[in-house]
mmCIF file of C-alpha atoms and ligand atoms in Angstrom:
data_model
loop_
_atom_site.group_PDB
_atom_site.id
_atom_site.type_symbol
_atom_site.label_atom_id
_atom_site.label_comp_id
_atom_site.label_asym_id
_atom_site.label_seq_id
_atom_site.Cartn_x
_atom_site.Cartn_y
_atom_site.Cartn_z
ATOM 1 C CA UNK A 241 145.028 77.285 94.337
ATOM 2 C CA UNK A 242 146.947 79.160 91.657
ATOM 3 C CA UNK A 243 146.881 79.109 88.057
ATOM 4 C CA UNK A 244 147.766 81.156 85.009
ATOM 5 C CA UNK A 245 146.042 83.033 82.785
ATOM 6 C CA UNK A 246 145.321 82.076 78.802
ATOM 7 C CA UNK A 247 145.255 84.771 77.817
ATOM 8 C CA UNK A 248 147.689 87.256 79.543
ATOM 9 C CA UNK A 249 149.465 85.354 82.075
ATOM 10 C CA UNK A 250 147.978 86.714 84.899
ATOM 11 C CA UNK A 251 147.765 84.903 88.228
ATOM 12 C CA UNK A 252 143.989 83.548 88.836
ATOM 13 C CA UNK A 253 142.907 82.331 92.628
ATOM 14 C CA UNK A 254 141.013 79.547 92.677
ATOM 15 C CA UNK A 255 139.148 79.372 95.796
ATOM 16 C CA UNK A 256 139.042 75.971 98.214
ATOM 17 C CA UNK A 257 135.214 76.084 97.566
ATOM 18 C CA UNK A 258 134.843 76.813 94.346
ATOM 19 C CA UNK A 259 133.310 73.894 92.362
ATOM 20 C CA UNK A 260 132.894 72.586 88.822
ATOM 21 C CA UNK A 261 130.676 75.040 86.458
ATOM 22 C CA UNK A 262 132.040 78.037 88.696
ATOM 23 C CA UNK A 263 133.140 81.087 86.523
ATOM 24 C CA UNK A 264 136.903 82.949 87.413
ATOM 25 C CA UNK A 265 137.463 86.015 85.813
ATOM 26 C CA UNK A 266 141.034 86.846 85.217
ATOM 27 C CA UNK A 267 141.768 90.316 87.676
ATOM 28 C CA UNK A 268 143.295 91.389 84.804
ATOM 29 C CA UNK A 269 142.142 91.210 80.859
ATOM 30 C CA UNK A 270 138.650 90.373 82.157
ATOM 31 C CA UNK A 271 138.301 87.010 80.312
ATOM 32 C CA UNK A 272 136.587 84.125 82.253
ATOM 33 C CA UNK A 273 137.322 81.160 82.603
ATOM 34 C CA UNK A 274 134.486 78.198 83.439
ATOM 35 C CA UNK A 275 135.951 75.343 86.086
ATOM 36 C CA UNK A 276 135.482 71.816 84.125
ATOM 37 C CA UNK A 277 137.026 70.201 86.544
ATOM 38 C CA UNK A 278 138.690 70.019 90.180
ATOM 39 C CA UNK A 279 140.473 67.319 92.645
ATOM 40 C CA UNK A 280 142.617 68.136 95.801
ATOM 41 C CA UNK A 281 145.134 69.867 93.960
ATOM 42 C CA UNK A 282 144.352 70.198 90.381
ATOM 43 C CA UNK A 283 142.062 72.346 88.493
ATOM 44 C CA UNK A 284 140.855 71.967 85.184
ATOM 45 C CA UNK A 285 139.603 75.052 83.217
ATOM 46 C CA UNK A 286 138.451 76.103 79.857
ATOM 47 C CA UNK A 287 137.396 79.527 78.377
ATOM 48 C CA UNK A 288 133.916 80.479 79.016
ATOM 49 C CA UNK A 289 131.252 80.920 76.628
ATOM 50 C CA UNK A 290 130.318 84.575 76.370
ATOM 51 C CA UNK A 291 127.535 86.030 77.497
ATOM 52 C CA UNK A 292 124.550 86.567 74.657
ATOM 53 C CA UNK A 293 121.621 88.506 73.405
ATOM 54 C CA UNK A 294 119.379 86.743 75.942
ATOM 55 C CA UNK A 295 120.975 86.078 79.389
ATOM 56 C CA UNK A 296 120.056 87.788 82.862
ATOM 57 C CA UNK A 297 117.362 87.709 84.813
ATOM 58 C CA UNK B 219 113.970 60.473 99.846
ATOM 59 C CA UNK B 220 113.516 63.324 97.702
ATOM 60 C CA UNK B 221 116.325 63.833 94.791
ATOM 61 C CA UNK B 222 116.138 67.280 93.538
ATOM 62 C CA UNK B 223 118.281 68.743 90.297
ATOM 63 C CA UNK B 224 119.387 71.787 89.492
ATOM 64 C CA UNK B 225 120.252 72.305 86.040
ATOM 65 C CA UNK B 226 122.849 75.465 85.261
ATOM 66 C CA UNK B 227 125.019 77.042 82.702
ATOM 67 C CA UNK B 228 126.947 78.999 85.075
ATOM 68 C CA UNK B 229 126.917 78.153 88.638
ATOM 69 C CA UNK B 230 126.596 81.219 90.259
ATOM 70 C CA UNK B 231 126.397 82.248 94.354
ATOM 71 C CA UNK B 232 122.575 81.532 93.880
ATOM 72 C CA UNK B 233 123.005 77.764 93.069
ATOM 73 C CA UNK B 234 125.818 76.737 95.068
ATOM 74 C CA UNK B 235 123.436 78.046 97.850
ATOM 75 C CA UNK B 236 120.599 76.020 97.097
ATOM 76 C CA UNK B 237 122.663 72.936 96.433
ATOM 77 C CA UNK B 238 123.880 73.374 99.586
ATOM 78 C CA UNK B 239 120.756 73.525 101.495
ATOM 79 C CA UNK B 240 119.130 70.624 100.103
ATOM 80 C CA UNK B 241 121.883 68.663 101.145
ATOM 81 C CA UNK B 242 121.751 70.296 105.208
ATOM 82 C CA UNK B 243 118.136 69.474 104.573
ATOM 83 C CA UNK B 244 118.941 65.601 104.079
ATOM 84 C CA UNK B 245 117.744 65.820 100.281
ATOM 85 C CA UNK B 246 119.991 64.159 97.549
ATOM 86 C CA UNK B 247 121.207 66.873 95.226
ATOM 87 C CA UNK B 248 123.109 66.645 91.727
ATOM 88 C CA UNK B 249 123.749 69.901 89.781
ATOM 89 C CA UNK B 250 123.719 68.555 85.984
ATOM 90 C CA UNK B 251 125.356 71.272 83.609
ATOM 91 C CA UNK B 252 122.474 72.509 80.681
ATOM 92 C CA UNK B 253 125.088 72.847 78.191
ATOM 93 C CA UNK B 254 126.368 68.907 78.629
ATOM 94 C CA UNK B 255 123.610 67.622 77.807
ATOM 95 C CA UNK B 256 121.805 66.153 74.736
ATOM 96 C CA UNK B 257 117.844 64.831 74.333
ATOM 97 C CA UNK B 258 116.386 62.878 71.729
ATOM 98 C CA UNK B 259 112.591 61.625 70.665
ATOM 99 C CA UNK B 260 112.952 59.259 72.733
ATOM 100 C CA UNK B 261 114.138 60.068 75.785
ATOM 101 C CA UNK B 262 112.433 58.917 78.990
ATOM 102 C CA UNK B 263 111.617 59.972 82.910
ATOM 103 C CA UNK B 264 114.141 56.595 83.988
ATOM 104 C CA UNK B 265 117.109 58.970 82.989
ATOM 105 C CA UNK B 266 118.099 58.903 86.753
ATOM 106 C CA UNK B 267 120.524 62.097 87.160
ATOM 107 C CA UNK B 268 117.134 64.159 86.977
ATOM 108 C CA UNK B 269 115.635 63.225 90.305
ATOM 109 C CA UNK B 270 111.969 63.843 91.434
ATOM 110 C CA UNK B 271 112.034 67.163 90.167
ATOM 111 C CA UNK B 272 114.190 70.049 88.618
ATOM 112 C CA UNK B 273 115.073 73.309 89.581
ATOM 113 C CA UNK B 274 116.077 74.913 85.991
ATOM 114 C CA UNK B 275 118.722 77.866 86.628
ATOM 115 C CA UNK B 276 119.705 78.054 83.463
ATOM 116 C CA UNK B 277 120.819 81.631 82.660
ATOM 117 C CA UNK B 278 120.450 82.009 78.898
ATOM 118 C CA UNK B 279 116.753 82.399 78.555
ATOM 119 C CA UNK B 280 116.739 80.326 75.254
ATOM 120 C CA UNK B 281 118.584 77.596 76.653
ATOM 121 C CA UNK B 282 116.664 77.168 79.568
ATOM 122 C CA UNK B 283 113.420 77.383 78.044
ATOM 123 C CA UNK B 284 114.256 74.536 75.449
ATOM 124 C CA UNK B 285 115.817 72.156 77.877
ATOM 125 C CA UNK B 286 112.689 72.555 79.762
ATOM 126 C CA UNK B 287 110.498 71.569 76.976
ATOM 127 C CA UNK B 288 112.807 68.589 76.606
ATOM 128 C CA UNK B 289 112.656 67.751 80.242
ATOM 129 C CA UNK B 290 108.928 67.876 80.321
ATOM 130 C CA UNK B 291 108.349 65.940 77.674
ATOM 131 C CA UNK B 292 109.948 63.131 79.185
ATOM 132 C CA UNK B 293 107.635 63.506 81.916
ATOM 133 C CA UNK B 294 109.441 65.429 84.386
ATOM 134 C CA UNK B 295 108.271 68.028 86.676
ATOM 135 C CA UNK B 296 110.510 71.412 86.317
ATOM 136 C CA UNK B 297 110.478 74.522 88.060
ATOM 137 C CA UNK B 298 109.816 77.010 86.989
ATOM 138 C CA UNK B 299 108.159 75.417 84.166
ATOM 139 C CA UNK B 300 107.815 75.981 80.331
ATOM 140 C CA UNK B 301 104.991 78.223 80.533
ATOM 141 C CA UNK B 302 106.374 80.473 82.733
ATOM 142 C CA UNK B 303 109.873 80.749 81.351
ATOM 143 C CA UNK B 304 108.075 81.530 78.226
ATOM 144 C CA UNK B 305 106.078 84.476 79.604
ATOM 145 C CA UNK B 306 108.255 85.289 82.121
ATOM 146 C CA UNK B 307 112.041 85.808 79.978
ATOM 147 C CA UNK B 308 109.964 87.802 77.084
ATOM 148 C CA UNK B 309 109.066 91.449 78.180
ATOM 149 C CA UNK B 310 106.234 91.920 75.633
ATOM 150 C CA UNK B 311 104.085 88.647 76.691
ATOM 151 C CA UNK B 312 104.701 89.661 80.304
ATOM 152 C CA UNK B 313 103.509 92.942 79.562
ATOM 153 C CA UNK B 314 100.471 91.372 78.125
ATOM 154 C CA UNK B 315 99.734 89.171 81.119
ATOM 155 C CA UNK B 316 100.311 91.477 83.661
ATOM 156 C CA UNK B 317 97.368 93.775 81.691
ATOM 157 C CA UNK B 318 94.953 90.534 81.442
ATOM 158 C CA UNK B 319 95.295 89.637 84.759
ATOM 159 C CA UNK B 320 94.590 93.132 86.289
ATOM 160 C CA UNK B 321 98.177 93.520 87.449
ATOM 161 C CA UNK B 322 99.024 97.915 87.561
ATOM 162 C CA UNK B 323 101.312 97.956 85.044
ATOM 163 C CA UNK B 324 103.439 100.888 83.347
ATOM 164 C CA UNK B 325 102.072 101.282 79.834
ATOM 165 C CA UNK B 326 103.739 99.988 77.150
ATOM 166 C CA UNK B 327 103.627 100.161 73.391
ATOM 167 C CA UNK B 328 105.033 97.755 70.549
ATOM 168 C CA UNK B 329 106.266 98.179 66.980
ATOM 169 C CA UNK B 330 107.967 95.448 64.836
ATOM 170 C CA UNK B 331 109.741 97.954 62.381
ATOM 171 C CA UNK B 332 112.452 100.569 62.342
ATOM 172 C CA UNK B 333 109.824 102.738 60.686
ATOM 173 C CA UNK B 334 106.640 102.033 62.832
ATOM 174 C CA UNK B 335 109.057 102.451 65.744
ATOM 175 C CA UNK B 336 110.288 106.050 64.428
ATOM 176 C CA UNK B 337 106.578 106.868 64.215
ATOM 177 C CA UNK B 338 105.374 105.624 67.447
ATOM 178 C CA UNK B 339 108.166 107.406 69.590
ATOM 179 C CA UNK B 340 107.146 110.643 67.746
ATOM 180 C CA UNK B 341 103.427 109.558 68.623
ATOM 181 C CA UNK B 342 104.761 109.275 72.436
ATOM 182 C CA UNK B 343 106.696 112.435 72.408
ATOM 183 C CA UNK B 344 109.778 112.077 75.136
ATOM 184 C CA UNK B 345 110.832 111.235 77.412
ATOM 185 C CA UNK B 346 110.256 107.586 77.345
ATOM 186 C CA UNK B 347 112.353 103.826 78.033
ATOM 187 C CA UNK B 348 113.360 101.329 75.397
ATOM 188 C CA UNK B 349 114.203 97.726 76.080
ATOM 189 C CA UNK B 350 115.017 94.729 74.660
ATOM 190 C CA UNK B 351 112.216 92.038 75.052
ATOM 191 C CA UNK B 352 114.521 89.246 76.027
ATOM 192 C CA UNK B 353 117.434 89.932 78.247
ATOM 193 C CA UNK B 354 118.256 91.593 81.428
ATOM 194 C CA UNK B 355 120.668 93.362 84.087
ATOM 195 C CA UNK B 356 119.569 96.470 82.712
ATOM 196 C CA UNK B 357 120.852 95.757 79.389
ATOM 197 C CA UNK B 358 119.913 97.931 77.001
ATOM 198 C CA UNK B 359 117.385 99.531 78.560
ATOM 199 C CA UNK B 360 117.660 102.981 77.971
ATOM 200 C CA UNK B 361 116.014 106.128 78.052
ATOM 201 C CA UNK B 362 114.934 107.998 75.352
ATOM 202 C CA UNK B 363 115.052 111.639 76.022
ATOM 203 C CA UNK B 364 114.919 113.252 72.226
ATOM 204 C CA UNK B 365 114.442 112.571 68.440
ATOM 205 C CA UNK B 366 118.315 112.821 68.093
ATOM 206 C CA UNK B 367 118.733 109.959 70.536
ATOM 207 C CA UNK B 368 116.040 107.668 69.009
ATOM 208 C CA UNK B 369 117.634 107.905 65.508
ATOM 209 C CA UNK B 370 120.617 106.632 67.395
ATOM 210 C CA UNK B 371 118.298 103.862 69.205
ATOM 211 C CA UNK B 372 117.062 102.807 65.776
ATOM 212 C CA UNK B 373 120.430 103.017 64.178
ATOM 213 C CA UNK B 374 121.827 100.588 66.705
ATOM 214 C CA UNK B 375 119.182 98.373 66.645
ATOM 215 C CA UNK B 376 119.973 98.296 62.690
ATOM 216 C CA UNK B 377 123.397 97.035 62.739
ATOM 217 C CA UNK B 378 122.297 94.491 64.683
ATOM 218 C CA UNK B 379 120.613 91.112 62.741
ATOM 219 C CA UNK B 380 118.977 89.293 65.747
ATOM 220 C CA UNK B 381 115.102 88.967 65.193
ATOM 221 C CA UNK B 382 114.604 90.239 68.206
ATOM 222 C CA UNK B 383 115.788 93.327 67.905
ATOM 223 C CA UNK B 384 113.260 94.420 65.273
ATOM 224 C CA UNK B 385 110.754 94.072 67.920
ATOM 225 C CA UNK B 386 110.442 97.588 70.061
ATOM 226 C CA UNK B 387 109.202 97.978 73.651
ATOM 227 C CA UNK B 388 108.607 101.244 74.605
ATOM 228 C CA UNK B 389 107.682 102.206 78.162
ATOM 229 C CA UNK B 390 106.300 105.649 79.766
ATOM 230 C CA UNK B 391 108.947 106.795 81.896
ATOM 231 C CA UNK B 392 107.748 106.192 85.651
ATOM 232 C CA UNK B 393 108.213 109.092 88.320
ATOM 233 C CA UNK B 394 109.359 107.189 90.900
ATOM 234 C CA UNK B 395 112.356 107.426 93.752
ATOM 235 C CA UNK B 396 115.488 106.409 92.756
ATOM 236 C CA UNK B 397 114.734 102.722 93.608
ATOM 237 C CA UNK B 398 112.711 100.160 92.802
ATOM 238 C CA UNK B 399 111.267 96.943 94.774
ATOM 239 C CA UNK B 400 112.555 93.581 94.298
ATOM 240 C CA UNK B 401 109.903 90.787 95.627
ATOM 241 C CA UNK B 402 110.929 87.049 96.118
ATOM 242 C CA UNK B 403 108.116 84.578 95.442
ATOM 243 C CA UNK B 404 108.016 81.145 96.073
ATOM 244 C CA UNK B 405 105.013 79.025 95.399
ATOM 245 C CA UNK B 406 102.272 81.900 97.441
ATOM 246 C CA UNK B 407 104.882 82.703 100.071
ATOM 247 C CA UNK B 408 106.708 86.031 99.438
ATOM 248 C CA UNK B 409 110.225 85.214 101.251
ATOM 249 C CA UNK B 410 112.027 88.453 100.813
ATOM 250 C CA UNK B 411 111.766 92.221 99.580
ATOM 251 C CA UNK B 412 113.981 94.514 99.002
ATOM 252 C CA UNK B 413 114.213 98.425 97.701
ATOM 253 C CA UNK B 414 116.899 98.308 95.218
ATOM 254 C CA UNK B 415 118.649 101.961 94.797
ATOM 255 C CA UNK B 416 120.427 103.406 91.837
ATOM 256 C CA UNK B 417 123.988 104.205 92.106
ATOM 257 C CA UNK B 418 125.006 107.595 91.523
ATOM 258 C CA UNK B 419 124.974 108.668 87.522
ATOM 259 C CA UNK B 420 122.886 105.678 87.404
ATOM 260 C CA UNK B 421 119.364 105.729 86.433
ATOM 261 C CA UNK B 422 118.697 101.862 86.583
ATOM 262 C CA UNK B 423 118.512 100.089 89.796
ATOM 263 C CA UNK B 424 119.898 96.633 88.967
ATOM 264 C CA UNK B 425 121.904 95.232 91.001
ATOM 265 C CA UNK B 426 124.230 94.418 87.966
ATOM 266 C CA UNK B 427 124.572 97.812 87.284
ATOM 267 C CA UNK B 428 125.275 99.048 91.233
ATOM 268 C CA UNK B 429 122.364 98.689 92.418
ATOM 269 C CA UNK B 430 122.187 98.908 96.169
ATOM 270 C CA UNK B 431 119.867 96.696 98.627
ATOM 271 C CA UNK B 432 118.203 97.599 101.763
ATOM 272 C CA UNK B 433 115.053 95.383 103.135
ATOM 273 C CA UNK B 434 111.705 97.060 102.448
ATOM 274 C CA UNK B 435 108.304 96.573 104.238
ATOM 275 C CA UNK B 436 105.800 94.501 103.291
ATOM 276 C CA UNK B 437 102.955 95.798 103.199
ATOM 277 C CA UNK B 438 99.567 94.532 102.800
ATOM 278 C CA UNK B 439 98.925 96.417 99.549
ATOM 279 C CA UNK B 440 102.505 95.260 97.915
ATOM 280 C CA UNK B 441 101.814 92.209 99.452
ATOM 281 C CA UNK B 442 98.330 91.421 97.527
ATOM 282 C CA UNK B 443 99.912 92.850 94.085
ATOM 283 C CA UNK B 444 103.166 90.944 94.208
ATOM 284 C CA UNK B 445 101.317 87.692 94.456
ATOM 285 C CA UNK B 446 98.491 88.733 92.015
ATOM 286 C CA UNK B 447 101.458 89.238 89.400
ATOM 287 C CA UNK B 448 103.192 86.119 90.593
ATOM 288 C CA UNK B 449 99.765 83.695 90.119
ATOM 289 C CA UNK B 450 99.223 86.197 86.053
ATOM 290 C CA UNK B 451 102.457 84.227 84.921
ATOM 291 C CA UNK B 452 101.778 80.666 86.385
ATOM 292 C CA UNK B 453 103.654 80.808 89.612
ATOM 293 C CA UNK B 454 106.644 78.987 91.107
ATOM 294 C CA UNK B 455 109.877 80.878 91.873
ATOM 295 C CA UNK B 456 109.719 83.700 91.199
ATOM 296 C CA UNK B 457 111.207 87.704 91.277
ATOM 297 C CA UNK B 458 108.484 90.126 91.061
ATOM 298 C CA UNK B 459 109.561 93.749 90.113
ATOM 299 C CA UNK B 460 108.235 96.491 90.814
ATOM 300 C CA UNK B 461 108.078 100.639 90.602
ATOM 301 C CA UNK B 462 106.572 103.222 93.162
ATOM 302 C CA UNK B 463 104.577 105.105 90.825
ATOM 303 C CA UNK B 464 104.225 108.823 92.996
ATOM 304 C CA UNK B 465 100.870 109.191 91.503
ATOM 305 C CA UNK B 466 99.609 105.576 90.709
ATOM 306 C CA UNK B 467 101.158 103.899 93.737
ATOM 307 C CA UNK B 468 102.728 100.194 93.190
ATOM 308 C CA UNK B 469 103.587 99.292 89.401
ATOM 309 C CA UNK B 470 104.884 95.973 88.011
ATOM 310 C CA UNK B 471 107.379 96.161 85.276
ATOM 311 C CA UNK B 472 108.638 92.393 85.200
ATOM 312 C CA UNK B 473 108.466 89.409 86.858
ATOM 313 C CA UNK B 474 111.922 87.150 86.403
ATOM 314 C CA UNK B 475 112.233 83.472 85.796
ATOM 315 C CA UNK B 476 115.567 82.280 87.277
ATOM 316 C CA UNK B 477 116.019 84.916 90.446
ATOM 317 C CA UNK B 478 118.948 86.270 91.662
ATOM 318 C CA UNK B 479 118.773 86.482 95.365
ATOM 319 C CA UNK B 480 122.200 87.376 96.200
ATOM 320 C CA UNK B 481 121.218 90.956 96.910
ATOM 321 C CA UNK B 482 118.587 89.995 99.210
ATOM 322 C CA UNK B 483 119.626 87.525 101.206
ATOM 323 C CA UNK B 484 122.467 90.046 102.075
ATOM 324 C CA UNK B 485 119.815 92.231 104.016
ATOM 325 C CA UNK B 486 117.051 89.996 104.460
ATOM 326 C CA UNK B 487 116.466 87.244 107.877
ATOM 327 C CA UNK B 488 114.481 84.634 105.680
ATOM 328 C CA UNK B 489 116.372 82.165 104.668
ATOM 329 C CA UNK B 490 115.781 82.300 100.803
ATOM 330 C CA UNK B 491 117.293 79.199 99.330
ATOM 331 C CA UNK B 492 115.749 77.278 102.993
ATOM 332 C CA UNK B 493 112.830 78.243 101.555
ATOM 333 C CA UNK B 494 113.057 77.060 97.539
ATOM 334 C CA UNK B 495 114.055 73.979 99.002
ATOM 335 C CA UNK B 496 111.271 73.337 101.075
ATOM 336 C CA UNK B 497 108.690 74.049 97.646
ATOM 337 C CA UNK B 498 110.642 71.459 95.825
ATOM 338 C CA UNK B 499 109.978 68.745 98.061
ATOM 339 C CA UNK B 500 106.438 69.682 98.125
ATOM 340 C CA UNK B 501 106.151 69.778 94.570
ATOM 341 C CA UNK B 502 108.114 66.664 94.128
ATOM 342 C CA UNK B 503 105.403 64.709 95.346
ATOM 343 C CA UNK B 504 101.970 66.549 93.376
HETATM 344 N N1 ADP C 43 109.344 102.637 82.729
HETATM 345 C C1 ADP C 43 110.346 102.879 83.570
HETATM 346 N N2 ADP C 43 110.424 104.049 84.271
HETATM 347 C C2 ADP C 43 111.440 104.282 85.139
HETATM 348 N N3 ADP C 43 112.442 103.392 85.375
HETATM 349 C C3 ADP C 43 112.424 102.215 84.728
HETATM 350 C C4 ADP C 43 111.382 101.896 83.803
HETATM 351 N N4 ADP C 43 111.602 100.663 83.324
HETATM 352 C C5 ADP C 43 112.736 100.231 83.901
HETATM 353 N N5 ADP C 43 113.255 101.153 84.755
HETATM 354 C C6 ADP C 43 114.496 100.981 85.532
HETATM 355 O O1 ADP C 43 115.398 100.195 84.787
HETATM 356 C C7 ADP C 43 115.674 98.957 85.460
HETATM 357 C C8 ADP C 43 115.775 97.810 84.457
HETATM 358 O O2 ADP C 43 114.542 97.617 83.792
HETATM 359 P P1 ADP C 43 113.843 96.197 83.698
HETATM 360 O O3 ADP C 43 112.567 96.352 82.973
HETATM 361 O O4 ADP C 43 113.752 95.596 85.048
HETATM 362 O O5 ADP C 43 114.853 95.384 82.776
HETATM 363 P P2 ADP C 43 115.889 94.232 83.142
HETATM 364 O O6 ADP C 43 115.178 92.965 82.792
HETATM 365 O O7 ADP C 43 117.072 94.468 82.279
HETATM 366 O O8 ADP C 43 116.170 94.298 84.614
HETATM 367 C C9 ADP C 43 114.534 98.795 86.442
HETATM 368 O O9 ADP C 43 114.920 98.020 87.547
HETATM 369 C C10 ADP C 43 114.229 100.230 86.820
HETATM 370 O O10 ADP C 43 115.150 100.693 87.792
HETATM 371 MG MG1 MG C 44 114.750 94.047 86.143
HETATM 372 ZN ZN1 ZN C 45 144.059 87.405 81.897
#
């Protein structure tokens, strides 16, 4: 599936498999995007949060 | 049947996997997203998209470690748990435990100001390592080579106003080959290890940064200190890291709470997330 990007227009590929609370990071600006939600042919998807002081492992 | 939940902020390779495999397995599985959801007083266990038990895969150390005190409360059972996030996402208290429990360890020194730190590293003398206490990938651990480059450490660390980064962890520098050795514990079965190697012009061997993985041996002697390090933080699921000291042999430098295992299942037979699985229905039922 295709969609555009937010921020810069880019194209972003969705993969088949890819499922709800999956991340997509836009090939080109670099911004992610978090999937919050997904049918057939639809995809639903708001800017991630961004990544703070005390993530990893 | 056994329910299982895995709660997540970002669903990464890693939890997709796992979700997977309890479902092959013929386990129910519901991934329940940490950020969603909300707790009160007087919450209880009958909340029924938790399951028999939760696998917490929360990335934001903070996050996870406070929805896990709300999910215990209510009666739950989580993996890891509390305790162990606690120890396990905060460099200096793993430090300590490590040094309790008998675990080889690199030494490491604290300071909680810009001027006790200044003093210490002169103390030290250079080189040495600097990290954060909470947070990984390699982020911001650096390595201090001269007094020019420590002013710039503690300038940084100025400018910025999270508590946590008055708090300095300083670390000899280890002599070691340009890897280090990634251990994947689950309950007292280790499932998978791996050398990681540095990428070129790169010091640090996370995977994050580069890093490169290639199956290592298990021996006998990595063997007994990966699980003695594994039981000093409370056990459960766990990545045990550690160094190859050239003089001191086998070194433990942290032990992580939520493990990545992408890396390793690349290179390794066992089947990692099989395995994680299989500890959650066991503990489901203690
Ligand atoms: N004392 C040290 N001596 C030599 N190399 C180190 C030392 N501490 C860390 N490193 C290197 O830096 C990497 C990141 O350090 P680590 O303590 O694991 O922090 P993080 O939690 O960010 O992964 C390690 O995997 C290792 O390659
Ligand atoms: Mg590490
Ligand atoms: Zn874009």
């Amino acid at each position: 599936m295709k969609k555009e990007c937010k921020d810069c227009g880019a194209e972003l590929t969705i993969p088949q498999d890819s499922m709800v609370g999956e991340i997509i990071t836009c090939p080109d600006c670099g911004t992610d995007f978090e999937i919050v939600s997904k049918t057939e042919d639809t995809v639903e998807m708001k800017e991630a949060e961004s990544v703070g002081e005390d993530w990893g492992q | 049947m056994v329910r299982i939940c895995i709660i997540y902020d970002k669903l990464r390779f890693e939890e997709k996997k796992i979700y997977n495999d309890i479902q092959q397995k013929g386990f129910e599985a519901t991934l329940v997203d940490g950020k969603s959801l909300i707790f009160d007083t007087e919450s209880s266990k009958s909340d029924s998209r938790f399951g028999d038990i939760i696998l917490q895969r929360v990335i934001s150390y903070n996050r996870g470690l406070h929805l896990t005190y709300c999910l215990e409360q209510m009666g739950l059972p989580v993996v890891n748990s509390s305790s162990v996030s606690e120890i396990c996402g905060n460099k200096l208290i793993t430090s300590l435990i490590l040094k309790k429990n008998g675990v080889p360890t690199p030494k490491t020194t604290f300071a909680f100001s810009t001027e006790s730190a200044r003093e210490c590293m002169k103390k030290l003398g250079y080189p040495l390592v600097v990290k954060p206490i909470i947070g990984s990938w390699g982020r911001g651990v650096y390595q201090i080579k001269d007094q020019s480059m420590a002013e710039m450490m503690l300038d940084s660390r100025q400018e910025n106003d999270n508590s946590f980064s008055r708090i300095y962890y300083f670390q000899e520098l280890i002599d070691r080959p340009s890897r280090d050795i990634r251990c994947i514990v689950i309950g007292d079965q280790i499932v998978a290890s791996v050398f990681r190697y540095s990428s070129e012009n790169e010091w640090r061997t996370n995977v994050a940064v580069g890093g490169r993985t290639e199956m290592a041996p298990l021996t006998s002697e990595l063997k007994e200190i990966v699980l003695k390090a594994s039981n000093a933080v409370g056990g459960g699921i766990l990545g045990v890291d550690l160094m190859e000291d050239k003089e001191r042999g086998y070194l433990v430098h942290e032990v992580n709470n939520t493990v990545e295992f992408r890396g390793a299942s690349a290179v390794c037979k066992s089947d990692i997330a099989g395995a994680m699985t299989d500890y959650l229905v066991k503990m489901s039922s203690k």
